[in-house]
CSV table of C-alpha atoms and ligand atoms in Angstrom, one decimal:
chain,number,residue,atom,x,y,z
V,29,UNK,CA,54.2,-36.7,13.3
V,30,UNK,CA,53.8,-40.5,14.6
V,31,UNK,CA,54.7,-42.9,16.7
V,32,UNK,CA,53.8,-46.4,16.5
V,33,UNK,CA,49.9,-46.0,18.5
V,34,UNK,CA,49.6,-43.6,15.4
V,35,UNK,CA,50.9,-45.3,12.9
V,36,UNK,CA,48.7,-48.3,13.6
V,37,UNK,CA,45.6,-46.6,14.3
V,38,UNK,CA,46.4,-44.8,10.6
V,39,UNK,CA,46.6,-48.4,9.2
V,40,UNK,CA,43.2,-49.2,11.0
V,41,UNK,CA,41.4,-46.6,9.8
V,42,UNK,CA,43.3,-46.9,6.2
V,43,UNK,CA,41.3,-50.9,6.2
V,44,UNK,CA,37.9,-49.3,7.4
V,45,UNK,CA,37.9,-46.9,4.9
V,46,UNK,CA,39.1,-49.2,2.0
V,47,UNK,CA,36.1,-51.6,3.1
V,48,UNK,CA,34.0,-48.5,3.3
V,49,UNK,CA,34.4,-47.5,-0.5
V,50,UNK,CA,34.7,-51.4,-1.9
V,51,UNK,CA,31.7,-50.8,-3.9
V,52,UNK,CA,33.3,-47.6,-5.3
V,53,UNK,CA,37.0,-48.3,-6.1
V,54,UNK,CA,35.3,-51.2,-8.0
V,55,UNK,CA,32.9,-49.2,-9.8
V,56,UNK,CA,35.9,-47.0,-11.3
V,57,UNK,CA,37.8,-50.4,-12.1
V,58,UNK,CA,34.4,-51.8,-14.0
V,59,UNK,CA,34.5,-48.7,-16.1
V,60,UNK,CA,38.1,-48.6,-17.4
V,61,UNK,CA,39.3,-52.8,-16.2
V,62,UNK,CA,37.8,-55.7,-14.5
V,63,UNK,CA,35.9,-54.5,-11.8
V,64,UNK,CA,38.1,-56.2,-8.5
V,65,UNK,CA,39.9,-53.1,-7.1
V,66,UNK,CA,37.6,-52.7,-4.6
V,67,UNK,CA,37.7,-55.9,-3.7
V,68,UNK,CA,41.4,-56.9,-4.0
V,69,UNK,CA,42.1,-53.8,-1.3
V,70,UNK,CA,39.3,-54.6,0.9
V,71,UNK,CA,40.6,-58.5,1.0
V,72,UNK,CA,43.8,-57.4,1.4
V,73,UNK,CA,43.5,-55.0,4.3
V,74,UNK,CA,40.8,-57.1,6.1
V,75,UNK,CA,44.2,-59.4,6.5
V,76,UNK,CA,45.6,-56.9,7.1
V,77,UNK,CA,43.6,-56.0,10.1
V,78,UNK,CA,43.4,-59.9,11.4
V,79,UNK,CA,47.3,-59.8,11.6
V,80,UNK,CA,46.5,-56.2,13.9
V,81,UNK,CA,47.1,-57.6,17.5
V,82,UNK,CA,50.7,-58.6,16.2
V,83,UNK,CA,51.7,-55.0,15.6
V,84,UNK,CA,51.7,-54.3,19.7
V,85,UNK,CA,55.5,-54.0,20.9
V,86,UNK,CA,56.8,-53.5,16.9
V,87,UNK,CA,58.2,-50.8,15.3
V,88,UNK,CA,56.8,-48.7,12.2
V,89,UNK,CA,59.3,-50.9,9.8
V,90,UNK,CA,58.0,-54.0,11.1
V,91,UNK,CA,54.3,-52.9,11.3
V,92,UNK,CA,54.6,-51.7,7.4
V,93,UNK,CA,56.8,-54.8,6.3
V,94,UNK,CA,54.0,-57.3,7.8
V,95,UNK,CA,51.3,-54.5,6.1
V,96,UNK,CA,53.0,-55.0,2.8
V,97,UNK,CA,53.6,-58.8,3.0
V,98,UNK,CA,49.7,-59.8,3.4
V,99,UNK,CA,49.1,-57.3,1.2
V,100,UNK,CA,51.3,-59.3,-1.8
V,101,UNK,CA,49.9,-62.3,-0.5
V,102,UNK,CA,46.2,-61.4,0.4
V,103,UNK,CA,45.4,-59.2,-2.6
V,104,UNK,CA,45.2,-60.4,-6.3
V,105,UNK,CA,45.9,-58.3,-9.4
V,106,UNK,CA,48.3,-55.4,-9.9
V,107,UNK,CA,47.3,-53.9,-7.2
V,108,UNK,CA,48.6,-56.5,-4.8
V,109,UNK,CA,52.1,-56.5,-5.5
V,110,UNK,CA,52.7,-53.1,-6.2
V,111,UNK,CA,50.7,-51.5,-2.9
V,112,UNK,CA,52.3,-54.5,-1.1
V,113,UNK,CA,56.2,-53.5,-2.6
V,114,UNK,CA,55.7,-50.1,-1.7
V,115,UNK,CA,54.5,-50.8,1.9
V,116,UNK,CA,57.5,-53.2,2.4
V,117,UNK,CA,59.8,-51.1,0.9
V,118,UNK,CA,58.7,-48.1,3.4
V,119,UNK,CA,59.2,-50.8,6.6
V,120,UNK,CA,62.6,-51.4,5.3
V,121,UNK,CA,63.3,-47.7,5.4
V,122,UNK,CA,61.4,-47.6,9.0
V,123,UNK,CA,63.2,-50.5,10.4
V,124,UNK,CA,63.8,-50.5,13.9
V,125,UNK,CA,62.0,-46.9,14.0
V,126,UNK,CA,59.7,-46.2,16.9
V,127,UNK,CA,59.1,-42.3,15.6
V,128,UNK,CA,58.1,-40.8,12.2
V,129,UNK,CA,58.4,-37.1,11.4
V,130,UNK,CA,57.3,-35.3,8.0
V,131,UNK,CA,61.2,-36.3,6.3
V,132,UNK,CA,60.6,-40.0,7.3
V,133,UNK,CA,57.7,-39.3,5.5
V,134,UNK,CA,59.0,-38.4,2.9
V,135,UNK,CA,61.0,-41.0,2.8
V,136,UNK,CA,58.2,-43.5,3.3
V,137,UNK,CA,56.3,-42.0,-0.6
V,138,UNK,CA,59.9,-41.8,-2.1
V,139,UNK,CA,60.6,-45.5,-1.0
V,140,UNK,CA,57.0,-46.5,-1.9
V,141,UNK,CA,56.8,-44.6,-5.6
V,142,UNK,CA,60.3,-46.9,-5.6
V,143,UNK,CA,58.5,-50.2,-5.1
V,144,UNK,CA,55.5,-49.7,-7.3
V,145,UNK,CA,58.2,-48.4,-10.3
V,146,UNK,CA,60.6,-51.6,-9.6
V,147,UNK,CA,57.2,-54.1,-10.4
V,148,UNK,CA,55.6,-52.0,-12.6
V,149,UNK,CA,57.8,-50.2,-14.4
V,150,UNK,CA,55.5,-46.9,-14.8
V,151,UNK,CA,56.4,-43.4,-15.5
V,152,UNK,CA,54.8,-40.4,-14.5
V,153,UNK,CA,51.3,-39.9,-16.8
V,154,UNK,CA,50.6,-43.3,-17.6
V,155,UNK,CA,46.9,-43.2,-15.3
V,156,UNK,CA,48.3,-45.0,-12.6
V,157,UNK,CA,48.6,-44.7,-8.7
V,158,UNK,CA,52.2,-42.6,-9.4
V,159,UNK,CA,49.5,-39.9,-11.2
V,160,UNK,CA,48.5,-39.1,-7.4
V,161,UNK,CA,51.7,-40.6,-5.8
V,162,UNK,CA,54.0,-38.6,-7.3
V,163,UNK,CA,52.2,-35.2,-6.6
V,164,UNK,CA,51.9,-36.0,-3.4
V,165,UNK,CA,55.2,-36.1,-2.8
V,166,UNK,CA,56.3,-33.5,-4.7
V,167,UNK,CA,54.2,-31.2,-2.6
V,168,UNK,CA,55.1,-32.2,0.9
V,169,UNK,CA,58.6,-32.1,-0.1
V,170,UNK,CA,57.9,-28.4,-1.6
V,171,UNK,CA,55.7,-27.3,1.6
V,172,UNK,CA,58.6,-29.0,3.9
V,173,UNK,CA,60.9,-27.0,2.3
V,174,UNK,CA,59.1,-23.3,2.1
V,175,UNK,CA,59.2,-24.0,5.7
V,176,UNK,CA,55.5,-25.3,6.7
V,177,UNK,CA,55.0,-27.8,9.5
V,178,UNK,CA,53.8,-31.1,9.2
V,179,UNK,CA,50.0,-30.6,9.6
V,180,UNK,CA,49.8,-28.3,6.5
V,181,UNK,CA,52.6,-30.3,4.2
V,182,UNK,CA,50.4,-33.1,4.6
V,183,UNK,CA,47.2,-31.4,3.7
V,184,UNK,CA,48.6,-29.9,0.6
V,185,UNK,CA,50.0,-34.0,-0.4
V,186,UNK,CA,46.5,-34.5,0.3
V,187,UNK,CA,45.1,-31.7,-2.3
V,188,UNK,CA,47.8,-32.5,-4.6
V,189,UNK,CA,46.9,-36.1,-4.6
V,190,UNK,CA,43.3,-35.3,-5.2
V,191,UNK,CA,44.4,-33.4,-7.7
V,192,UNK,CA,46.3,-36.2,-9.3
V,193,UNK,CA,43.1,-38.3,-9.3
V,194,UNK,CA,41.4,-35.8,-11.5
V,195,UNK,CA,44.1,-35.4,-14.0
V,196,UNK,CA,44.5,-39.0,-14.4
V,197,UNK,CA,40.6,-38.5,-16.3
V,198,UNK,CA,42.7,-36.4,-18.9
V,199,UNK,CA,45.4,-38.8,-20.2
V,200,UNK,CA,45.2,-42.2,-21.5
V,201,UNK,CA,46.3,-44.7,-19.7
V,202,UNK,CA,49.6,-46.6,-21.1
V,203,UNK,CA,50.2,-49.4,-18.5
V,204,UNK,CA,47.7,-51.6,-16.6
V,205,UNK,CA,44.9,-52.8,-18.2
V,206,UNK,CA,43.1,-49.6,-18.8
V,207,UNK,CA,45.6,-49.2,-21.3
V,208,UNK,CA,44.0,-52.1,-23.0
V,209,UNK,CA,41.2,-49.4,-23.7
V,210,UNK,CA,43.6,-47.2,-25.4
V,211,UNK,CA,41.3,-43.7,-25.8
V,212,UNK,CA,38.5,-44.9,-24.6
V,213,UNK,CA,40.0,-44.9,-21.3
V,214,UNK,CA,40.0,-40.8,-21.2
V,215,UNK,CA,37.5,-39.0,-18.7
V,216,UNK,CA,37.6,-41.2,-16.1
V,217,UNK,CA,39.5,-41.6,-13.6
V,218,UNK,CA,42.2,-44.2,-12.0
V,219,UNK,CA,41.0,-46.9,-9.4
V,220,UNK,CA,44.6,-46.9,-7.7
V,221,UNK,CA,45.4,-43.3,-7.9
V,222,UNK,CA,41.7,-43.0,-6.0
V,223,UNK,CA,42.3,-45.9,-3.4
V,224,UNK,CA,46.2,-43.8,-3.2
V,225,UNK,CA,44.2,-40.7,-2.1
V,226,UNK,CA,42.1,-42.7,0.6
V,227,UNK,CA,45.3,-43.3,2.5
V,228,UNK,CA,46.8,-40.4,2.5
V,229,UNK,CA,43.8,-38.7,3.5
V,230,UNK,CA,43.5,-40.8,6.4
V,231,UNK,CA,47.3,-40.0,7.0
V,232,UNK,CA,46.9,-36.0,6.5
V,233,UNK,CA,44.0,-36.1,9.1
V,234,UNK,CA,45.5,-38.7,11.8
V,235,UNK,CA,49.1,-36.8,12.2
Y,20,LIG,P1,44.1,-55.4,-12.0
Y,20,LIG,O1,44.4,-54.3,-12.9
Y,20,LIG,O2,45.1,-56.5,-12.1
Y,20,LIG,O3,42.7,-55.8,-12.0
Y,20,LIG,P2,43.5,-53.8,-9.7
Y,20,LIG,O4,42.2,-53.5,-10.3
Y,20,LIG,O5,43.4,-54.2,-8.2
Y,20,LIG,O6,44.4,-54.8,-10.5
Y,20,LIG,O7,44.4,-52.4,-9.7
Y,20,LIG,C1,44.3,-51.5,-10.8
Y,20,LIG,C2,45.2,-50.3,-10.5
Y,20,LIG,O8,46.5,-50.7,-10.4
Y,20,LIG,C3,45.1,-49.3,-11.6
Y,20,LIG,O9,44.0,-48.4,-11.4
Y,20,LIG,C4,46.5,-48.6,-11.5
Y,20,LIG,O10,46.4,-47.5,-10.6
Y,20,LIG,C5,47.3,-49.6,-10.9
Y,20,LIG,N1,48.3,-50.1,-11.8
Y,20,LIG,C6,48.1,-51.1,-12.8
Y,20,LIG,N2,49.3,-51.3,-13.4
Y,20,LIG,C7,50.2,-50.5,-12.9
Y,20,LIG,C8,51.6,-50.2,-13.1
Y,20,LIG,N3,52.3,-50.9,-14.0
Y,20,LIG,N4,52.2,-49.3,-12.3
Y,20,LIG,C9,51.6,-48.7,-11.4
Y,20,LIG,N5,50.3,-48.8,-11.1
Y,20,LIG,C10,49.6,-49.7,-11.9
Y,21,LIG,MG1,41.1,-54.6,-11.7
């Protein structure tokens, strides 16, 4: 599914993107928070992206452990630590990996739901990232096992992700601080379960 080029060149095109819908991801956040997530992801992977030329001659634990470590120390708010946890938690699974196939995968969104539930203690349906996260999982795991090859596993994560994004408009959120909004947080949808879906687009249309 990837070797290290790939995996690197996903990452690139993770921090284009990310700066490409700033304005956006922050628009969400000014409806139901404080307006930042745009620009806490866009900070955080444009350090990302200065620490790039380092990644030559790693493998895809070290590249992600470095990822998640500017990302904790780049990016302020919730965001920063949890997508930061998760993406060091996946290099430690990766370490000393040069190759990733759909179970790595896998592993990777198991070991990154794992790092965003250990700081932020969510649950399934509380309008968070896990609300397109979890899904995603779920489904590649499902089309991995009904026998589909990588390609198509990743495009229904994708479409299960996407869906996850627009079920987060139907529940109100419980942790974060859209929860502070309590009902009035209902119809729109979650800034991290959106920048979630982002990545693993880029993922599902690099591998
Ligand atoms: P902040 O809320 O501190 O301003 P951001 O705006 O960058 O940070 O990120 C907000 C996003 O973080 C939310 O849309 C939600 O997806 C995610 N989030 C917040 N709290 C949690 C949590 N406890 N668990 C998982 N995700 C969370
Ligand atoms: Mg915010």
């Amino acid at each position: 599914m990837a070797d290290v080029k790939k995996v690197i060149e996903m990452i690139h095109k993770i921090a284009e993107d990310i700066e490409e819908q700033k304005l956006y991801l922050t628009e969400l956040d000014n409806v139901i928070g404080d307006g930042d997530h745009g620009i806490n992801m866009a900070r955080g992977f444009k350090a990302v992206l200065e620490v790039e030329p380092t990644f030559e001659g790693k493998d895809i634990g070290a590249i992600l452990k470095t990822t998640g470590m500017k990302l904790v120390s780049t990016v302020g708010g919730s965001a920063g630590p949890l997508y930061g946890t998760a993406f060091m938690k996946a290099g430690a699974l990766m370490n000393g990996k040069t190759e990733a196939d759909i179970n790595d995968f896998i592993g990777i969104m198991d070991a990154a739901i794992g790092g965003v539930q250990l700081r932020g203690k969510a649950v399934a349906g509380e309008k968070t990232m896990l609300d397109a996260m979890m899904p995603a999982r779920d489904a590649i795991k499902a089309a991995v096992e009904a026998g589909d090859d990588a390609k198509t596993a990743l495009a229904k994560g994708l479409k299960a992700a996407e869906d996850g994004v627009e079920y987060t408009k139907t529940i109100i959120a419980t942790k974060g601080r859209a929860s502070y909004l309590g009902e009035r947080s209902l119809g729109h949808q979650d800034p991290g379960a959106t920048s979630f879906t982002l990545m693993m687009k880029d993922v599902a249309e690099l591998a």
